[in-house]
Short mmCIF file of C-alpha atoms in Angstrom, two decimals:
data_model
loop_
_atom_site.label_atom_id
_atom_site.label_comp_id
_atom_site.label_asym_id
_atom_site.label_seq_id
_atom_site.Cartn_x
_atom_site.Cartn_y
_atom_site.Cartn_z
CA MET A 1 54.52 200.76 -173.33
CA ASN A 2 51.56 201.20 -170.94
CA PHE A 3 51.68 201.68 -167.18
CA GLN A 4 51.21 198.00 -166.36
CA GLN A 5 54.01 196.97 -168.72
CA LYS A 6 56.30 199.60 -167.19
CA LEU A 7 55.41 198.32 -163.72
CA ASP A 8 56.21 194.74 -164.75
CA GLN A 9 59.55 195.83 -166.19
CA PHE A 10 60.33 197.72 -162.98
CA LEU A 11 59.45 194.70 -160.85
CA ILE A 12 61.50 192.28 -162.94
CA THR A 13 64.58 194.56 -163.07
CA PRO A 14 64.33 196.83 -160.00
CA PRO A 15 66.90 199.58 -159.34
CA SER A 16 69.87 198.54 -157.22
CA ILE A 17 70.13 199.90 -153.68
CA PRO A 18 73.76 200.04 -152.41
CA ASP A 19 74.72 198.61 -149.00
CA LEU A 20 71.38 196.90 -148.55
CA ARG A 21 71.62 194.45 -145.68
CA GLY A 22 70.01 193.40 -142.40
CA TRP A 23 66.50 194.55 -141.60
CA LYS A 24 66.56 197.07 -144.48
CA ARG A 25 67.12 194.25 -146.98
CA PHE A 26 64.37 192.23 -145.35
CA CYS A 27 61.90 195.13 -145.64
CA VAL A 28 62.79 195.88 -149.28
CA GLU A 29 62.60 192.23 -150.32
CA PHE A 30 59.35 191.73 -148.42
CA LEU A 31 57.88 194.85 -150.07
CA PHE A 32 58.84 193.73 -153.58
CA PHE A 33 57.62 190.20 -152.88
CA GLY A 34 54.26 191.61 -151.77
CA ILE A 35 53.95 193.83 -154.84
CA LYS A 36 54.86 190.98 -157.18
CA GLU A 37 52.36 188.68 -155.49
CA ALA A 38 49.65 191.33 -155.73
CA ARG A 39 50.47 191.88 -159.41
CA SER A 40 50.37 188.10 -160.01
CA CYS A 41 46.90 188.07 -158.45
CA LEU A 42 45.63 190.77 -160.82
CA PHE A 43 43.02 188.56 -162.47
CA VAL A 44 42.20 186.82 -159.18
CA GLY A 45 41.85 190.12 -157.34
CA LEU A 46 39.70 191.85 -159.95
CA PHE A 47 37.50 188.80 -160.38
CA PHE A 48 36.87 188.30 -156.67
CA LEU A 49 36.39 192.03 -156.21
CA SER A 50 33.52 191.74 -158.66
CA ILE A 51 32.05 188.96 -156.50
CA PHE A 52 31.88 191.41 -153.60
CA ILE A 53 30.60 194.34 -155.68
CA VAL A 54 27.94 192.70 -157.87
CA PRO A 55 24.76 192.46 -155.78
CA LYS A 56 22.76 189.26 -155.48
CA SER A 57 20.00 190.88 -157.52
CA GLY A 58 22.43 191.44 -160.38
CA ILE A 59 23.15 194.60 -162.38
CA TRP A 60 20.13 196.22 -164.04
CA ILE A 61 18.45 193.36 -165.90
CA ILE A 62 21.57 191.15 -165.90
CA PRO A 63 21.51 188.33 -163.28
CA ARG A 64 24.52 188.11 -160.98
CA TYR A 65 26.11 184.99 -162.49
CA ASP A 66 25.79 186.41 -166.02
CA ALA A 67 27.31 189.70 -164.90
CA LEU A 68 30.25 187.82 -163.34
CA LEU A 69 30.82 185.95 -166.61
CA ILE A 70 30.87 189.21 -168.59
CA ILE A 71 33.29 190.75 -166.08
CA ALA A 72 35.61 187.71 -166.13
CA ILE A 73 35.78 187.68 -169.94
CA THR A 74 36.37 191.44 -170.02
CA ILE A 75 39.25 191.20 -167.53
CA GLN A 76 40.81 188.33 -169.44
CA LEU A 77 40.62 190.11 -172.81
CA TRP A 78 41.94 193.34 -171.28
CA MET A 79 44.98 191.47 -169.92
CA VAL A 80 45.70 189.99 -173.35
CA PHE A 81 45.26 193.20 -175.34
CA THR A 82 47.42 195.17 -172.88
CA LYS A 83 50.04 192.40 -173.18
CA LEU A 84 49.87 191.53 -169.48
CA GLU A 85 49.16 188.01 -170.68
CA THR A 86 50.12 186.32 -173.94
CA TRP A 87 47.78 184.43 -176.24
CA ASP A 88 49.61 181.20 -175.34
CA GLU A 89 49.01 181.92 -171.66
CA LEU A 90 45.34 182.61 -172.41
CA LYS A 91 45.08 179.19 -174.07
CA ALA A 92 46.47 177.59 -170.91
CA VAL A 93 44.08 179.58 -168.73
CA MET A 94 41.13 178.41 -170.87
CA LEU A 95 42.31 174.82 -170.45
CA PHE A 96 42.09 175.34 -166.68
CA HIS A 97 38.60 176.76 -167.25
CA ILE A 98 37.48 173.61 -169.12
CA VAL A 99 39.01 171.22 -166.58
CA GLY A 100 37.39 173.11 -163.71
CA PHE A 101 34.01 173.44 -165.39
CA ALA A 102 33.84 169.69 -166.05
CA LEU A 103 34.46 169.09 -162.35
CA GLU A 104 31.74 171.62 -161.46
CA VAL A 105 29.17 169.88 -163.67
CA PHE A 106 29.85 166.54 -161.99
CA LYS A 107 29.93 167.88 -158.43
CA THR A 108 26.65 169.79 -158.79
CA SER A 109 24.77 166.98 -160.54
CA ALA A 110 21.62 165.63 -158.89
CA ASN A 111 23.24 162.35 -157.87
CA ILE A 112 26.27 164.00 -156.24
CA HIS A 113 25.14 167.48 -155.12
CA SER A 114 28.40 168.38 -153.36
CA TRP A 115 27.44 172.06 -153.71
CA SER A 116 24.99 174.14 -155.72
CA TYR A 117 24.55 177.50 -157.45
CA PRO A 118 21.18 178.74 -156.18
CA ASP A 119 20.71 181.86 -158.33
CA PHE A 120 19.12 182.09 -161.77
CA ALA A 121 21.32 182.73 -164.81
CA TYR A 122 20.87 182.70 -168.56
CA THR A 123 24.40 181.35 -168.94
CA LYS A 124 23.90 178.21 -166.89
CA PHE A 125 24.83 174.94 -168.58
CA LEU A 126 23.79 171.71 -166.84
CA ASN A 127 22.90 173.85 -163.79
CA VAL A 128 26.41 175.32 -163.60
CA PRO A 129 27.01 179.01 -164.45
CA LEU A 130 29.72 179.41 -167.07
CA PHE A 131 31.61 181.93 -164.94
CA SER A 132 32.53 179.16 -162.47
CA GLY A 133 35.31 177.84 -164.70
CA PHE A 134 37.09 181.16 -164.30
CA MET A 135 37.59 180.43 -160.59
CA TYR A 136 39.85 177.55 -161.61
CA ALA A 137 41.37 179.60 -164.43
CA ALA A 138 42.27 182.24 -161.82
CA ILE A 139 44.59 179.73 -160.13
CA GLY A 140 46.37 179.07 -163.41
CA SER A 141 46.59 182.78 -164.16
CA TYR A 142 48.25 183.40 -160.79
CA ILE A 143 50.83 180.64 -161.27
CA ILE A 144 51.70 181.85 -164.79
CA GLN A 145 52.09 185.48 -163.72
CA ALA A 146 54.04 184.69 -160.54
CA TRP A 147 56.38 182.40 -162.48
CA ARG A 148 57.38 185.28 -164.76
CA LEU A 149 57.52 188.12 -162.23
CA LEU A 150 59.39 186.14 -159.58
CA ASP A 151 61.66 184.48 -162.17
CA VAL A 152 60.73 181.07 -160.80
CA LYS A 153 62.98 178.06 -161.31
CA ILE A 154 62.24 174.53 -160.12
CA TYR A 155 65.02 172.15 -159.05
CA HIS A 156 64.71 168.39 -158.55
CA HIS A 157 61.30 168.27 -160.19
CA PRO A 158 60.16 164.63 -160.42
CA PRO A 159 60.18 162.99 -163.88
CA TYR A 160 57.39 164.46 -165.99
CA ILE A 161 55.67 161.11 -166.51
CA PHE A 162 55.26 160.67 -162.73
CA ALA A 163 54.03 164.26 -162.31
CA VAL A 164 51.44 163.72 -165.05
CA ILE A 165 50.26 160.39 -163.61
CA ILE A 166 49.81 161.79 -160.09
CA SER A 167 47.96 164.81 -161.50
CA LEU A 168 45.60 162.53 -163.40
CA LEU A 169 45.01 160.48 -160.26
CA ILE A 170 44.24 163.66 -158.31
CA TYR A 171 41.68 164.73 -160.90
CA ILE A 172 40.13 161.27 -161.27
CA ASN A 173 39.80 160.89 -157.49
CA PHE A 174 37.63 164.03 -157.36
CA PHE A 175 35.11 162.01 -159.39
CA THR A 176 35.59 158.42 -158.27
CA HIS A 177 35.69 158.96 -154.50
CA HIS A 178 31.89 159.15 -154.58
CA PHE A 179 31.76 155.55 -155.82
CA LEU A 180 35.06 153.81 -155.09
CA GLY A 181 36.24 155.49 -151.88
CA ASP A 182 38.44 158.51 -151.22
CA TYR A 183 42.11 157.80 -151.89
CA ARG A 184 43.15 161.41 -151.35
CA TRP A 185 45.55 160.66 -148.51
CA TYR A 186 47.26 157.84 -150.41
CA ILE A 187 47.72 160.23 -153.31
CA ALA A 188 48.96 162.93 -150.91
CA ALA A 189 51.51 160.49 -149.46
CA THR A 190 52.74 159.74 -152.98
CA VAL A 191 52.99 163.48 -153.67
CA LEU A 192 55.14 163.91 -150.55
CA GLY A 193 57.52 161.27 -151.85
CA LEU A 194 57.64 162.64 -155.40
CA TYR A 195 58.20 166.28 -154.44
CA ALA A 196 60.18 165.78 -151.20
CA ARG A 197 63.41 167.17 -152.72
CA THR A 198 61.80 169.64 -155.11
CA THR A 199 62.75 173.26 -154.47
CA VAL A 200 61.31 176.45 -155.92
CA ILE A 201 63.80 179.27 -156.52
CA PHE A 202 62.32 182.76 -156.77
CA THR A 203 63.63 186.34 -156.83
CA PRO A 204 61.70 188.85 -154.69
CA TYR A 205 64.18 191.68 -155.35
CA ASP A 206 67.73 191.08 -156.58
CA ARG A 207 68.71 187.81 -154.88
CA GLU A 208 67.38 184.34 -155.35
CA ARG A 209 65.52 182.76 -152.42
CA LYS A 210 64.25 179.22 -152.10
CA MET A 211 61.59 177.18 -150.37
CA PRO A 212 60.23 173.63 -150.63
CA LEU A 213 57.73 173.37 -153.47
CA LEU A 214 55.42 171.34 -151.23
CA LEU A 215 55.17 174.32 -148.88
CA ALA A 216 54.18 176.52 -151.82
CA PHE A 217 51.39 174.07 -152.73
CA ILE A 218 50.09 174.12 -149.15
CA LEU A 219 50.19 177.92 -148.87
CA ILE A 220 48.41 178.50 -152.18
CA GLY A 221 45.80 175.91 -151.21
CA PHE A 222 45.23 177.75 -147.93
CA PHE A 223 44.57 181.09 -149.62
CA ILE A 224 42.17 179.44 -152.08
CA TRP A 225 40.34 177.90 -149.12
CA LEU A 226 40.05 181.39 -147.58
CA ALA A 227 38.67 182.72 -150.88
CA GLU A 228 36.17 179.86 -150.91
CA ASN A 229 34.95 180.83 -147.45
CA ILE A 230 34.45 184.41 -148.61
CA SER A 231 32.64 183.30 -151.78
CA THR A 232 30.24 181.02 -149.93
CA PHE A 233 29.62 183.78 -147.38
CA PHE A 234 28.42 185.99 -150.25
CA GLY A 235 26.26 183.10 -151.51
CA ILE A 236 28.01 182.60 -154.85
CA TRP A 237 27.66 178.87 -154.26
CA LYS A 238 26.59 176.85 -151.24
CA TYR A 239 27.44 173.55 -149.65
CA PRO A 240 24.53 171.49 -148.29
CA ASN A 241 25.33 172.56 -144.70
CA GLN A 242 25.18 176.24 -145.75
CA ILE A 243 21.67 176.25 -147.21
CA THR A 244 19.92 177.68 -144.13
CA SER A 245 22.83 179.68 -142.70
CA TRP A 246 26.49 180.20 -143.55
CA SER A 247 29.17 178.15 -141.81
CA MET A 248 32.90 177.90 -142.42
CA VAL A 249 33.98 175.58 -145.20
CA HIS A 250 35.41 172.39 -143.72
CA THR A 251 39.20 172.49 -143.36
CA GLY A 252 39.39 169.23 -145.29
CA LYS A 253 38.75 171.31 -148.42
CA TRP A 254 42.17 172.88 -147.86
CA SER A 255 43.81 169.58 -148.78
CA SER A 256 41.57 169.26 -151.84
CA TRP A 257 42.62 172.71 -153.05
CA ALA A 258 46.31 171.98 -152.39
CA LEU A 259 46.02 168.85 -154.56
CA LEU A 260 44.22 170.81 -157.25
CA VAL A 261 47.07 173.35 -157.21
CA ILE A 262 49.50 170.49 -157.93
CA MET A 263 47.43 169.49 -160.94
CA THR A 264 47.28 173.10 -162.15
CA PHE A 265 51.03 173.49 -161.57
CA THR A 266 51.75 170.40 -163.69
CA ILE A 267 49.71 171.79 -166.58
CA THR A 268 51.55 175.10 -166.22
CA VAL A 269 54.94 173.37 -166.36
CA PHE A 270 54.18 172.20 -169.87
CA LEU A 271 53.93 175.75 -171.15
CA LYS A 272 56.82 176.00 -173.60
CA HIS A 273 58.50 179.07 -172.12
CA ILE A 274 58.21 177.78 -168.54
CA LYS A 275 59.49 174.24 -169.01
CA LYS A 276 62.96 175.65 -169.69
CA THR A 277 63.25 176.68 -166.02
CA VAL A 278 62.28 173.26 -164.62
CA TYR A 279 65.22 170.97 -163.89
CA VAL A 280 64.57 167.25 -163.66
CA PRO A 281 67.38 165.09 -162.22
CA GLN A 282 68.68 162.54 -164.71
#
């Protein structure tokens, strides 16, 4: 058992501390929650650290985007071979990669041009660097890891058929709003109704805590929006209004990311070992 596996085992079954109450309990639970969140973000953290470290000029003769692809694949394989991630989880992560990459190809096409990747790369396909799909895969990786480490359970999840339909509508709207109008807020209103009673149960230390699942979607979307601001600041990709100088990504993107998290969450739910902890009212 390697160090990371021992750390995971320690986090999942931490030692008991007698007479833990009040502010001491709060501090211990907050500490363990922070460590578990950081561990869940292992792929996210390492991948985005590489964004900061790899210079715009690339590494030696390897262009930046190609270097980021090599790093992302290396991290992913390392997590599998050290058993920090299972092969089934890797398959799910690659599904997120494909779904995200398809969206990237459409959004960066000449007719749409929502954003662009300005740097040269050998591993560009239809003007999109292959590493970009890993940014979406990172979201799935986080959800999968957090689900296990925090022993997540979902209560009052809407019927699966409704969750799948709303996820498909979210994804389709990312494409069709350029031609048929943006129905994001109608979809968001439907999401509020579907998930209004849904609660996520998680265990930071030794007691279960709960919060509305909708709040979790919003918070995750917010942190992705922050990461997007950092990535555009470093010029990984650029929106049209950032071509001449950097400016903050519009806050409206926060809602887009929150909706994308819902879609990613729905895919994650259908992982065999996770679906057992999702309770749908009959």
